[in-house]
PDB file of C-alpha atoms in Angstrom:
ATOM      1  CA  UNK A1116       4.441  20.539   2.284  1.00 87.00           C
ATOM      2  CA  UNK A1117       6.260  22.870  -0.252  1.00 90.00           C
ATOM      3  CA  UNK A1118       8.803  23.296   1.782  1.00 91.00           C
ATOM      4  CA  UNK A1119       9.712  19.663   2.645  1.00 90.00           C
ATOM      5  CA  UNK A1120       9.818  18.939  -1.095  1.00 90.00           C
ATOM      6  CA  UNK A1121      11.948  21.426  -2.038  1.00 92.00           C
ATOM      7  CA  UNK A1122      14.261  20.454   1.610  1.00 90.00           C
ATOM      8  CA  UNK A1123      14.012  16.856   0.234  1.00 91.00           C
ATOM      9  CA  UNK A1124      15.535  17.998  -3.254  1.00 91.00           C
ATOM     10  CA  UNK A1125      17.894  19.623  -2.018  1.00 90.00           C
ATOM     11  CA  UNK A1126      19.283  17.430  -0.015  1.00 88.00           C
ATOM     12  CA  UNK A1127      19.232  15.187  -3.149  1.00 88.00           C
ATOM     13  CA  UNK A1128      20.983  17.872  -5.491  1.00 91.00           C
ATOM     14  CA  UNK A1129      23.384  19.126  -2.922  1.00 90.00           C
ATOM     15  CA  UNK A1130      24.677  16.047  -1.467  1.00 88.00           C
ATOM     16  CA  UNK A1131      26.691  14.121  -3.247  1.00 87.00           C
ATOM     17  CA  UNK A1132      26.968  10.836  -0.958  1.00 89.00           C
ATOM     18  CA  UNK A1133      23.121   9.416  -1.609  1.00 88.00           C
ATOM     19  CA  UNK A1134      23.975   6.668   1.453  1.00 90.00           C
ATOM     20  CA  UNK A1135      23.876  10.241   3.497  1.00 90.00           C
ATOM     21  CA  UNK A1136      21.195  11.970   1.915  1.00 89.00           C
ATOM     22  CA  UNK A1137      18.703   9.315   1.571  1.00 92.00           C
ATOM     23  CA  UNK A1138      18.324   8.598   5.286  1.00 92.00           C
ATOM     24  CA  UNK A1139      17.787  12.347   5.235  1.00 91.00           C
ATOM     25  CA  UNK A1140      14.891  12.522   2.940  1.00 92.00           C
ATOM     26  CA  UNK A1141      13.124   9.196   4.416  1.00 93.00           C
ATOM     27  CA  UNK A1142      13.111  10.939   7.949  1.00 93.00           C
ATOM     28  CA  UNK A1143      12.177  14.413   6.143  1.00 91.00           C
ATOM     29  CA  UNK A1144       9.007  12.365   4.417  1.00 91.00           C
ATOM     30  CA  UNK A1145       8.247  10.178   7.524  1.00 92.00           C
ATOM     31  CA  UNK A1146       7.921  13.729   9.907  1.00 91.00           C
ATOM     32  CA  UNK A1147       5.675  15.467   7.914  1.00 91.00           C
ATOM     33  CA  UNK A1148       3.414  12.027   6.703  1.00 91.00           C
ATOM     34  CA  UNK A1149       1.110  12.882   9.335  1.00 91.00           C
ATOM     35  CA  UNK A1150       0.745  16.629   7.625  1.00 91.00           C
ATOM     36  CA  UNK A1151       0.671  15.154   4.140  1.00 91.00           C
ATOM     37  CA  UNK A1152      -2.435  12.819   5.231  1.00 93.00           C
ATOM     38  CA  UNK A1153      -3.965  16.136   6.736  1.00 93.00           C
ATOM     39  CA  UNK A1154      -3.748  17.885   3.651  1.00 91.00           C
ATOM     40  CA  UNK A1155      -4.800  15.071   1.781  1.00 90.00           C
ATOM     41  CA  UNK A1156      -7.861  14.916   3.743  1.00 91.00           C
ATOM     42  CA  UNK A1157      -8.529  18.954   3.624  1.00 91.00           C
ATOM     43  CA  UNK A1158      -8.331  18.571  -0.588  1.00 89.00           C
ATOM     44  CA  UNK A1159     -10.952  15.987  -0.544  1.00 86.00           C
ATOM     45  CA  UNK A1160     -13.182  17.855   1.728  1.00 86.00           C
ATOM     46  CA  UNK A1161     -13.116  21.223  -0.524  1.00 86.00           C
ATOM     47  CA  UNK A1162     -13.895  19.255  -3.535  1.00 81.00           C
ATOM     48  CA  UNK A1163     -17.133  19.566  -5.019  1.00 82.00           C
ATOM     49  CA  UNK A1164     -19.951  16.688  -4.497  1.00 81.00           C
ATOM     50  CA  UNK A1165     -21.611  14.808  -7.462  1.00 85.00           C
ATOM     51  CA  UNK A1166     -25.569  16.012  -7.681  1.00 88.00           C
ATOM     52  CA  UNK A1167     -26.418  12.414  -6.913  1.00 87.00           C
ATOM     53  CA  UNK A1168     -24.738  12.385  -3.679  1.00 83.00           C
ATOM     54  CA  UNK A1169     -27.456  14.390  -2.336  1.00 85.00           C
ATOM     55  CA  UNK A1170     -30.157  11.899  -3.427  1.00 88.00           C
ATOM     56  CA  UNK A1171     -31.475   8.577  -1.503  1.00 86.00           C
ATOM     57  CA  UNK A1172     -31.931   5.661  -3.839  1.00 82.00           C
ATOM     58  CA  UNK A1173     -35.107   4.312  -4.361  1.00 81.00           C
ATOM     59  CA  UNK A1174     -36.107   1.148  -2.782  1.00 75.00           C
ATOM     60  CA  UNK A1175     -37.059  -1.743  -5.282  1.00 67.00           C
ATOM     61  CA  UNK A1176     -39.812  -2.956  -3.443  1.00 62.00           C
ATOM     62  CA  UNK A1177     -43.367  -1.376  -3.875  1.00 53.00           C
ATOM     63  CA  UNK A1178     -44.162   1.726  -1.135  1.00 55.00           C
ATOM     64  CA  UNK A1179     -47.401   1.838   0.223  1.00 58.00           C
ATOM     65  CA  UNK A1180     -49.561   4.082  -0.413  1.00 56.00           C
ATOM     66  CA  UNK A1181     -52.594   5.533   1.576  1.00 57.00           C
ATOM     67  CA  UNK A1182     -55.800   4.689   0.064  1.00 56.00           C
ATOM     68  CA  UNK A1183     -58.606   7.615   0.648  1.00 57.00           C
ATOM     69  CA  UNK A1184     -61.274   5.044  -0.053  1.00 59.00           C
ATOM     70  CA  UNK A1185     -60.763   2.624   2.891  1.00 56.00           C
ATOM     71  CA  UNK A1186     -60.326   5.457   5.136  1.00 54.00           C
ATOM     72  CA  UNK A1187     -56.939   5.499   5.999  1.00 53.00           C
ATOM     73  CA  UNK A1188     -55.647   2.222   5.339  1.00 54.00           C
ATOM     74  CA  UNK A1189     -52.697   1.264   3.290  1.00 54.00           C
ATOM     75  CA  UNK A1190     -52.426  -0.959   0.181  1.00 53.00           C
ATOM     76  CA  UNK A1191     -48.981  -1.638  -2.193  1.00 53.00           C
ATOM     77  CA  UNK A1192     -48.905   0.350  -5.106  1.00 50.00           C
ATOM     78  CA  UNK A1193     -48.108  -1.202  -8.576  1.00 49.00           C
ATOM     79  CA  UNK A1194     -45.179  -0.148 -10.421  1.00 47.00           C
ATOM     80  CA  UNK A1195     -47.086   0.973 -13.173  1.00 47.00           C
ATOM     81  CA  UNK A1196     -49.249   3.534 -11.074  1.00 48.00           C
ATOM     82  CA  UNK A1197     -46.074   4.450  -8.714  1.00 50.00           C
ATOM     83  CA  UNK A1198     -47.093   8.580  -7.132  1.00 49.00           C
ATOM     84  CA  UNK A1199     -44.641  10.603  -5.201  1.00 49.00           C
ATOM     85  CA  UNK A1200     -46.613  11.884  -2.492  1.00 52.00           C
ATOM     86  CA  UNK A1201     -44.090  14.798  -1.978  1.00 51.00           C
ATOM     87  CA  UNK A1202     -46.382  16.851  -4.411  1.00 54.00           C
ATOM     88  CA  UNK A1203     -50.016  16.458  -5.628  1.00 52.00           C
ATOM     89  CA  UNK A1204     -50.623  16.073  -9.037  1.00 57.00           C
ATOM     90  CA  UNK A1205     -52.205  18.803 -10.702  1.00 59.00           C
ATOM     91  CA  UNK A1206     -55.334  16.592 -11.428  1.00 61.00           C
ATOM     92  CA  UNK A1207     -55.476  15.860  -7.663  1.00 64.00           C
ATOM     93  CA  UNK A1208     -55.525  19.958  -6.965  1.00 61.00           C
ATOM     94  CA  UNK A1209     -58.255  20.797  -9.822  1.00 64.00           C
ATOM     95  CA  UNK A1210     -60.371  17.735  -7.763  1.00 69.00           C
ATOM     96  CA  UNK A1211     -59.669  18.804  -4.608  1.00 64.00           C
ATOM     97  CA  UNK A1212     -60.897  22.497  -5.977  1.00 61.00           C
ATOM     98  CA  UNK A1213     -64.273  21.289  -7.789  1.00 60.00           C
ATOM     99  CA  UNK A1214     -64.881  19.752  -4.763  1.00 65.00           C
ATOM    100  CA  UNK A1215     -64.186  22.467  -2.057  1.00 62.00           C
ATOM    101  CA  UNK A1216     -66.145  24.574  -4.676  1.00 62.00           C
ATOM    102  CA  UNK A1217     -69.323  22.274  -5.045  1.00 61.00           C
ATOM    103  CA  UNK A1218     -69.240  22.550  -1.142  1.00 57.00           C
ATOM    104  CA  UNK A1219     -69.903  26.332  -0.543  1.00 53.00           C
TER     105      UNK A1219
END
């Protein structure tokens, strides 16, 4: 793309009839468009992505969550008691630990 710039000045500083050169540097842009998109599109890949790109927005309607007390059934969780279920809380692991210790 460096080089059909510079051609494309040239052609401008060297020529002094612009009705000649012009046609040359529209034909000199319109052959290598379809390079200048490609690059275009190579820049944009290489660039670096936002941190939030890599995150799925929550939903604004209530997830259900599994209730251990009815045995497996669901029930829609408040938005004041909202839990990610990716990860126990450590309360839930020093439960889970009295109880697998009260059991042996």
């Amino acid at each position: 793309m460096q080089h059909v710039t510079s051609a494309t000045q040239s052609a401008l500083q060297h020529d002094p009839d612009m009705e000649r050169s012009m046609p040359v540097v529209v034909a000199l842009n319109r052959a290598a468009s379809t390079y200048s998109q490609l690059l275009d599109q190579m820049i944009m890949a290489q660039q670096q992505k936002k941190i939030t790109s890599f995150f799925c927005p929550l939903s604004s309607s209530a997830p259900e969550v599994a209730d251990p007390s009815t045995s497996g059934q669901t029930r829609p969780s408040s938005s004041a008691s909202r839990v990610s279920t990716a990860t126990p809380l450590d309360s839930d692991v020093d439960e889970e630990l009295v109880e697998l210790g009260s059991a042996s």
